[in-house]
Short mmCIF file of N, CA and C in Angstrom, two decimals:
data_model
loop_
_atom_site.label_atom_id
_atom_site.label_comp_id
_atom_site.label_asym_id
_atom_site.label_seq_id
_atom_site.Cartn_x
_atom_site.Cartn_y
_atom_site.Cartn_z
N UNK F 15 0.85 -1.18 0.00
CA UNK F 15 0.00 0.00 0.00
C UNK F 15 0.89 1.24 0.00
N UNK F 16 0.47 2.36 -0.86
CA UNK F 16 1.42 3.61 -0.61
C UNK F 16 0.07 4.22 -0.27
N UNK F 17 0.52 5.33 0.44
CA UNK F 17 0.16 7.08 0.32
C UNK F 17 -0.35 7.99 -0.63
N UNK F 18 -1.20 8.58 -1.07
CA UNK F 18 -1.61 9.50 -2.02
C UNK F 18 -1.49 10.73 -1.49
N UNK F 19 -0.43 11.54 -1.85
CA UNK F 19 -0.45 13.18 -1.43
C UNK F 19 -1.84 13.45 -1.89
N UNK F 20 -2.94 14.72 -1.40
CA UNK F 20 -4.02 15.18 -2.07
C UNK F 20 -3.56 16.08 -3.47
N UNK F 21 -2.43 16.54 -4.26
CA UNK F 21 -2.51 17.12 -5.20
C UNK F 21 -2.52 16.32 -5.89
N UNK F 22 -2.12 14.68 -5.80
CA UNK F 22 -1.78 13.78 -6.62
C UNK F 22 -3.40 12.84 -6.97
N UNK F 23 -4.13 13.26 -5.90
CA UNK F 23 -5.05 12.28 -6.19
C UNK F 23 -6.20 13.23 -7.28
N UNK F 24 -6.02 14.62 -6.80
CA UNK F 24 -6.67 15.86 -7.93
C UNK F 24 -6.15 15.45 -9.46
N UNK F 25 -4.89 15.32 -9.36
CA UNK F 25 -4.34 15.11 -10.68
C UNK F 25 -4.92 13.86 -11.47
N UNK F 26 -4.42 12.65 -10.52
CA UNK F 26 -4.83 11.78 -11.08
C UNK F 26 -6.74 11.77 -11.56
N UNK F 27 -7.30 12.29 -11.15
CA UNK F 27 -9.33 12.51 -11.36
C UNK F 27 -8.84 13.57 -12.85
N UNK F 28 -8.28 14.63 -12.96
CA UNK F 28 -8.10 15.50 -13.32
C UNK F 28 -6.99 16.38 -14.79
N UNK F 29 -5.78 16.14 -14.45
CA UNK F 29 -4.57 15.94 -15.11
C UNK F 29 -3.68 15.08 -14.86
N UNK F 30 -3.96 14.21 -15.46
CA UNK F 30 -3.17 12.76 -15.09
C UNK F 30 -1.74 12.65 -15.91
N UNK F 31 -1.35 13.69 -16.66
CA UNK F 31 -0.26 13.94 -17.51
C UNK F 31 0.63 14.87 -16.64
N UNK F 32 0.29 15.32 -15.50
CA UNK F 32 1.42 16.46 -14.73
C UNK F 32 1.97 15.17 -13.72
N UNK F 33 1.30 13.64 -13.54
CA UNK F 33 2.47 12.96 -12.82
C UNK F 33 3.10 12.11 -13.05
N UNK F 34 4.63 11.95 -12.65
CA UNK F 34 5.97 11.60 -12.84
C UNK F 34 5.62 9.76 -13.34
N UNK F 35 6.39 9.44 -14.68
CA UNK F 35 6.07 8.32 -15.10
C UNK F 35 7.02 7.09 -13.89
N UNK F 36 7.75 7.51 -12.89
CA UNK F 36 7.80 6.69 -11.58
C UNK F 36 6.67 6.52 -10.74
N UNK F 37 5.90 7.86 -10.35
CA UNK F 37 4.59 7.74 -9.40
C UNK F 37 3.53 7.39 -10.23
N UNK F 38 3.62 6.93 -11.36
CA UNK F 38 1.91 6.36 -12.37
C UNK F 38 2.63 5.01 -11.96
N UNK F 39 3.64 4.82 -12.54
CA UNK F 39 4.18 3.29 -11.97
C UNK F 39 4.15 2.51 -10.83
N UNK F 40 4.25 3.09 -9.98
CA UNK F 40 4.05 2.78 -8.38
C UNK F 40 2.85 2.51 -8.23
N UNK F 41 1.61 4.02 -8.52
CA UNK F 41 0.32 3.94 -8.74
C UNK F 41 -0.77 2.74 -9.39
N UNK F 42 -0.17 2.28 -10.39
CA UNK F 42 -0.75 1.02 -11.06
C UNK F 42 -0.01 -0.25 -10.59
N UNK F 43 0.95 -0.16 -9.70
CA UNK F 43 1.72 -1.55 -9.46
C UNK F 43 0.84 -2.07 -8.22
N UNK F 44 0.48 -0.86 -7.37
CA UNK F 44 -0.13 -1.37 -6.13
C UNK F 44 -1.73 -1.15 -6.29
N UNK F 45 -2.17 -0.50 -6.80
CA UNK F 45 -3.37 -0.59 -7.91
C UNK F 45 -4.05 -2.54 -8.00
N UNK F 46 -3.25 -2.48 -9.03
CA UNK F 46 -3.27 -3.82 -8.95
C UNK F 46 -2.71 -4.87 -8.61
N UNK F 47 -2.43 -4.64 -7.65
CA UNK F 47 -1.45 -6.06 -6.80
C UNK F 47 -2.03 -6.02 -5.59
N UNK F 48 -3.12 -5.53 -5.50
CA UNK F 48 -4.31 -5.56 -4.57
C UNK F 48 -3.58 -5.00 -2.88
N UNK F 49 -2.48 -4.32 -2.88
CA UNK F 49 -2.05 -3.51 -2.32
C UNK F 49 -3.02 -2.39 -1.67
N UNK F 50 -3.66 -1.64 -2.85
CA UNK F 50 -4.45 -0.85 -2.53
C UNK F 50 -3.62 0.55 -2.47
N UNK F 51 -4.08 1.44 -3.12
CA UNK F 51 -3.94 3.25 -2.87
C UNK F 51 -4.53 3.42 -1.50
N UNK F 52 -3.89 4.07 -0.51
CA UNK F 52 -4.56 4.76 0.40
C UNK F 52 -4.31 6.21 0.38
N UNK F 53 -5.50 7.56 1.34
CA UNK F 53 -5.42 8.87 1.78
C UNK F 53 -5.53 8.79 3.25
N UNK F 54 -4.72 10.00 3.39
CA UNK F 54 -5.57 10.58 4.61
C UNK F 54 -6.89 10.88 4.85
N UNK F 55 -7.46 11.11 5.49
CA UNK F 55 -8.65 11.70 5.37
C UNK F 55 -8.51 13.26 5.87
N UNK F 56 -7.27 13.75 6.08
CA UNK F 56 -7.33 15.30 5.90
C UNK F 56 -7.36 15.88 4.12
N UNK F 57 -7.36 14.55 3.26
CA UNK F 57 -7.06 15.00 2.09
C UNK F 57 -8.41 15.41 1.52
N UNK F 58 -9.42 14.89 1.82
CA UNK F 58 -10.89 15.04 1.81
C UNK F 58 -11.30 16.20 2.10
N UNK F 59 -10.84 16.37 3.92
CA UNK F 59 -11.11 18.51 3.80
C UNK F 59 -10.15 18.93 2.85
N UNK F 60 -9.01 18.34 2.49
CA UNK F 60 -8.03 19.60 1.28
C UNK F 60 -9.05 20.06 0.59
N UNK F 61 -9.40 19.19 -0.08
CA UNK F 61 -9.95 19.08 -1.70
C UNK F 61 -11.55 19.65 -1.10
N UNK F 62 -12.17 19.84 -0.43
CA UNK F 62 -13.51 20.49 -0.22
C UNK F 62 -12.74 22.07 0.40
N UNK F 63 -11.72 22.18 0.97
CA UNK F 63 -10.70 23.38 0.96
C UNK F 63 -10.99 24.11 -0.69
N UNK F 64 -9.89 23.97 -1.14
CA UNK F 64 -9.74 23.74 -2.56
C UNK F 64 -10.69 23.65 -3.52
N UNK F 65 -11.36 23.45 -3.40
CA UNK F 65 -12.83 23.35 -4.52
C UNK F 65 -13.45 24.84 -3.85
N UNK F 66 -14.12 24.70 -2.65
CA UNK F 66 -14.49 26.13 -2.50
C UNK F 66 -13.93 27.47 -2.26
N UNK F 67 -12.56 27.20 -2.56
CA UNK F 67 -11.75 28.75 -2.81
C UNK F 67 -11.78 28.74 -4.71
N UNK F 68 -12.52 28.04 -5.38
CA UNK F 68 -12.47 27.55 -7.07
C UNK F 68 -11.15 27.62 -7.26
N UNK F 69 -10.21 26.89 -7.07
CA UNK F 69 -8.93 26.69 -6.95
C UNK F 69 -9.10 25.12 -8.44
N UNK F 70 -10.15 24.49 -8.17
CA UNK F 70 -9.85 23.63 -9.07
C UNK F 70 -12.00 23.64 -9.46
N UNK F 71 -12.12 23.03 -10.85
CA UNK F 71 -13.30 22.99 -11.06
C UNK F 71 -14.04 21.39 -11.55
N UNK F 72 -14.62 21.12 -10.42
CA UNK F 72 -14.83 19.40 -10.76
C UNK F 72 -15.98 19.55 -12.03
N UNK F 73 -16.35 18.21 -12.12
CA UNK F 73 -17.51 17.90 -13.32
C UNK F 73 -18.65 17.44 -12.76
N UNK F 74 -18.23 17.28 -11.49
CA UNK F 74 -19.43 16.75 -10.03
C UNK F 74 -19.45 17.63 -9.14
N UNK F 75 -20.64 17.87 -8.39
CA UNK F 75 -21.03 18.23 -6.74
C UNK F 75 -20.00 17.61 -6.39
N UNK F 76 -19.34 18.54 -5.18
CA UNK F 76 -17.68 18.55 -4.46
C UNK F 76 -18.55 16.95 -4.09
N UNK F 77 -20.08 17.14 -3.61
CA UNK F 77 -20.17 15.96 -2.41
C UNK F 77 -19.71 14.17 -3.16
N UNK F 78 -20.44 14.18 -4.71
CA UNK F 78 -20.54 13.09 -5.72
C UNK F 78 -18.63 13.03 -5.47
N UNK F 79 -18.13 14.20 -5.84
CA UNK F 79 -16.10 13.33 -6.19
C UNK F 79 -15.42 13.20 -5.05
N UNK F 80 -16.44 13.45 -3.75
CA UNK F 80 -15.56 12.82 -1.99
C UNK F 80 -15.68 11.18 -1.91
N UNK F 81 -17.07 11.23 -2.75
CA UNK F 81 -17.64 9.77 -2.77
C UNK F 81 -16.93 8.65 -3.49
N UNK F 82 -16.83 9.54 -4.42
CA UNK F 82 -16.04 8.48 -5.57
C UNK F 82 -14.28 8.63 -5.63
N UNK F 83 -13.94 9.48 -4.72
CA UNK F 83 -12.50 9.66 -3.87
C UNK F 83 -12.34 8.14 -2.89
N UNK F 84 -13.55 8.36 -1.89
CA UNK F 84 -13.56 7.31 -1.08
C UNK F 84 -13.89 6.35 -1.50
N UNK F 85 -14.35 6.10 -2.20
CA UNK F 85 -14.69 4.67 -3.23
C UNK F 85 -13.35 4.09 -4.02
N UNK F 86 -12.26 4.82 -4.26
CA UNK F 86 -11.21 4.44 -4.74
C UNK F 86 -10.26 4.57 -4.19
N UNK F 87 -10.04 4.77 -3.03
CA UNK F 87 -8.87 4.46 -2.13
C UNK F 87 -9.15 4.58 -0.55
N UNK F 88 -8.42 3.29 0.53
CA UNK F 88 -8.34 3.35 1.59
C UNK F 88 -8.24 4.50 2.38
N UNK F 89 -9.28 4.76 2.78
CA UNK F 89 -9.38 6.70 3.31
C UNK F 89 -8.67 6.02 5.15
N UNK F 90 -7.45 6.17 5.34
CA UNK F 90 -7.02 6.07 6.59
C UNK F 90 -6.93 7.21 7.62
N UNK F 91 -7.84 7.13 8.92
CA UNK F 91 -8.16 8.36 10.01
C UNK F 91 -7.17 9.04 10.47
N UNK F 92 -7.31 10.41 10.99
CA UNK F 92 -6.12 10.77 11.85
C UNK F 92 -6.18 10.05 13.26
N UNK F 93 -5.05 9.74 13.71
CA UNK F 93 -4.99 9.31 15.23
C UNK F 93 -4.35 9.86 16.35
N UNK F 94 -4.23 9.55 17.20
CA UNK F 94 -3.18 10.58 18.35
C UNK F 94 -1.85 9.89 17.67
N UNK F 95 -1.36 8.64 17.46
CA UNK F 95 -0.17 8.82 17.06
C UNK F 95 0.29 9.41 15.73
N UNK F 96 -0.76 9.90 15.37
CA UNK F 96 -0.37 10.31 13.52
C UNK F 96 -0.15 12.09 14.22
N UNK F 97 -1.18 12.69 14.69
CA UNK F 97 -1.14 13.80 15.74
C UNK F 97 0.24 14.43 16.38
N UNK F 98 0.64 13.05 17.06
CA UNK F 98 2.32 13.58 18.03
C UNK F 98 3.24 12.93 16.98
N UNK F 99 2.87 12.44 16.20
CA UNK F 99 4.15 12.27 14.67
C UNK F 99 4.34 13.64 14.34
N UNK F 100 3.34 14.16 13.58
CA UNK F 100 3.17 15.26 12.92
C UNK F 100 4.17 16.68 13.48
N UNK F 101 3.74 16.25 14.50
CA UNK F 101 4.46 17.27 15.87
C UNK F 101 6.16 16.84 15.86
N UNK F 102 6.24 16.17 15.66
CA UNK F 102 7.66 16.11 15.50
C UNK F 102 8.66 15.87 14.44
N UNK F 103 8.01 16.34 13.40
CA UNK F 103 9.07 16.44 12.06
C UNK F 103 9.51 17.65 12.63
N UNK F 104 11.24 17.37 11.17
CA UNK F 104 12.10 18.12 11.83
C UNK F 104 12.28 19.74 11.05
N UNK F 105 12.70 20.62 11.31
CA UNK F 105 12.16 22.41 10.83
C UNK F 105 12.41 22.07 9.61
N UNK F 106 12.95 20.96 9.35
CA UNK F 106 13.21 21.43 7.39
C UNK F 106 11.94 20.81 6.78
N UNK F 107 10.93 20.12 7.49
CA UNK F 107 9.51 19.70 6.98
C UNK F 107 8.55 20.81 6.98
N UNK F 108 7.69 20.35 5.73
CA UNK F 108 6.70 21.93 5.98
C UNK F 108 5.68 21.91 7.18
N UNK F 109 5.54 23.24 7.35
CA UNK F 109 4.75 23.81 8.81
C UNK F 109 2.98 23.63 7.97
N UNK F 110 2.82 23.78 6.92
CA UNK F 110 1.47 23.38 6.50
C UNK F 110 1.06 22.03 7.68
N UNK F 111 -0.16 22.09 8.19
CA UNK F 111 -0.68 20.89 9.45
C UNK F 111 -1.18 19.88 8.30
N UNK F 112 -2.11 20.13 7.00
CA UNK F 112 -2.10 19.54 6.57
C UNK F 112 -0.97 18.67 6.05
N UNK F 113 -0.07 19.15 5.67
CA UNK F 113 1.41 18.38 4.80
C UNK F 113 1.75 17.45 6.19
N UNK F 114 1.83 17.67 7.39
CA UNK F 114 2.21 17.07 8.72
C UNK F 114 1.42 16.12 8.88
N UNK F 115 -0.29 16.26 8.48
CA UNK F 115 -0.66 15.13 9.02
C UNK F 115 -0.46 13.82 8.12
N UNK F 116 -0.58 14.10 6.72
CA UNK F 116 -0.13 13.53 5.76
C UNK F 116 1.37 12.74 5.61
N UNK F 117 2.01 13.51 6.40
CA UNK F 117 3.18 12.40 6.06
C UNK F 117 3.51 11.61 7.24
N UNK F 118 2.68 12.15 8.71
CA UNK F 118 3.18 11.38 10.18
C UNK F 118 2.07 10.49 9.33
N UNK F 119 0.79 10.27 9.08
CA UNK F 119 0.16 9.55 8.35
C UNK F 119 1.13 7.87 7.65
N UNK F 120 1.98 8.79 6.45
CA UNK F 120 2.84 7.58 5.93
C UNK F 120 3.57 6.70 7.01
N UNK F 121 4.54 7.49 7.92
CA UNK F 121 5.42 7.35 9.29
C UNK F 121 4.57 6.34 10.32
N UNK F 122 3.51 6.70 10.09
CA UNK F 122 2.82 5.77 11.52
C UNK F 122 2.73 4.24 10.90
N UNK F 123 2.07 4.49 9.61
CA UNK F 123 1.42 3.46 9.05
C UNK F 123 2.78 2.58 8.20
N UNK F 124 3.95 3.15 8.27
CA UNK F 124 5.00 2.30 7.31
C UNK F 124 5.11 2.04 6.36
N UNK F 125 4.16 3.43 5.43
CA UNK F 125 4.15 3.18 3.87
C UNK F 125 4.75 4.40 3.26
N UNK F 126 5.19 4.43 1.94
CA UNK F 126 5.58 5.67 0.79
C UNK F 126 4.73 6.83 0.79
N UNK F 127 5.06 7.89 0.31
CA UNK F 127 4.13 8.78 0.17
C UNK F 127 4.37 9.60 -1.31
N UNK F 128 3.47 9.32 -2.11
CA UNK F 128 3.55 9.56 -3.69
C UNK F 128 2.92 11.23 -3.13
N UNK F 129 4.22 11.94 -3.62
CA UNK F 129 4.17 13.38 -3.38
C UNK F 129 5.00 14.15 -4.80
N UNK F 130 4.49 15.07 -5.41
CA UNK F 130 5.53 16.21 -6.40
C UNK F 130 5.80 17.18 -5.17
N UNK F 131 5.70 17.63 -4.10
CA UNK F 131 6.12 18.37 -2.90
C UNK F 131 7.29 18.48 -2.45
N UNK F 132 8.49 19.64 -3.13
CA UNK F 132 9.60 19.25 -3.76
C UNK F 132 10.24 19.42 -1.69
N UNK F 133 9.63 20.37 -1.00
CA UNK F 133 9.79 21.10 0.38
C UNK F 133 9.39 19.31 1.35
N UNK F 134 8.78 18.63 1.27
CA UNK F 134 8.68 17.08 1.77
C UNK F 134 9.71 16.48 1.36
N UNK F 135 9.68 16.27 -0.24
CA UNK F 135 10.84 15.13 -0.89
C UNK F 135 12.35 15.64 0.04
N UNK F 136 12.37 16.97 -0.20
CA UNK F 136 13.85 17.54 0.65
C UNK F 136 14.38 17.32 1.55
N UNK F 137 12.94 17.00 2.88
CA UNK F 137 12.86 16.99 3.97
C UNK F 137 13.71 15.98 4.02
N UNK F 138 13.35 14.79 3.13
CA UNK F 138 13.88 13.39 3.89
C UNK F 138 13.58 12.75 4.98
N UNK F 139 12.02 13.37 5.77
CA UNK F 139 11.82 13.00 6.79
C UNK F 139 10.77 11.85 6.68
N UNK F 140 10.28 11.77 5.60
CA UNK F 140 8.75 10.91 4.91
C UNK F 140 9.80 10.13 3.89
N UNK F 141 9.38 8.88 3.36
CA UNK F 141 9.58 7.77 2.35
C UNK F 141 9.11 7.93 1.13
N UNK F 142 9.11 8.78 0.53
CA UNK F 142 8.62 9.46 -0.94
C UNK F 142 9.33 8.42 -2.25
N UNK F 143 7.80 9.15 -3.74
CA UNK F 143 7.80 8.57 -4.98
C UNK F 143 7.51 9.69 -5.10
N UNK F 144 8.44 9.93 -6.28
CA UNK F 144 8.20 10.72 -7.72
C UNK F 144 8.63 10.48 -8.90
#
């Protein structure tokens, strides 16, 4: 199982040509190797974030593409240990809470995190694909 950053899972519904022919690879390997894609479920408020600042313009009611978000990948909860993870990346990780919960997310759970988030990949603090 990997990680879905939320810009990646926009892309993939959306512009599926802005991601890296390593992260489509990864994407379809665990796809089908019954692995399974998983999110956060802070990625769910992103993208209802994001939709109502019209930052991006779906072809569905925000409510119809949460549905069919969660219908296609393991939506995994925040927890207290994903919480005091988050809290302890190190200053070169981004201060966004979302980007924190998202990658103590990967950290707790022991999986990759398919990110273009060049300020994460840098970090080195998360297990990243691009």
């Amino acid at each position: 199982m990997i990680l879905v950053d939320t810009h990646v899972v926009l892309w993939l519904a959306l512009e599926p040509a802005r991601i890296s022919r390593k992260a489509c690879a990864v994407i379809e390997e665990n796809r089908h190797s019954g692995e399974g894609l998983a999110i956060s479920d802070m990625t769910l408020l992103e993208i209802a974030v994001i939709e109502s600042k019209r930052r991006i313009q779906l072809s569905a009611s925000l409510e119809t593409f949460l549905l069919e978000v969660e219908s296609r990948f393991v939506v995994l909860p925040i927890s207290g240990r994903i919480c005091v993870r988050a809290m302890g990346f190190p200053a070169s990780y981004p201060k966004d809470p979302a980007d924190r919960i998202i990658g103590a997310t990967a950290l707790v759970e022991g999986i990759s995190l398919v990110t273009a988030d060049e300020d994460i990949r840098k970090s080195k603090a998360v297990r990243t694909v691009w």
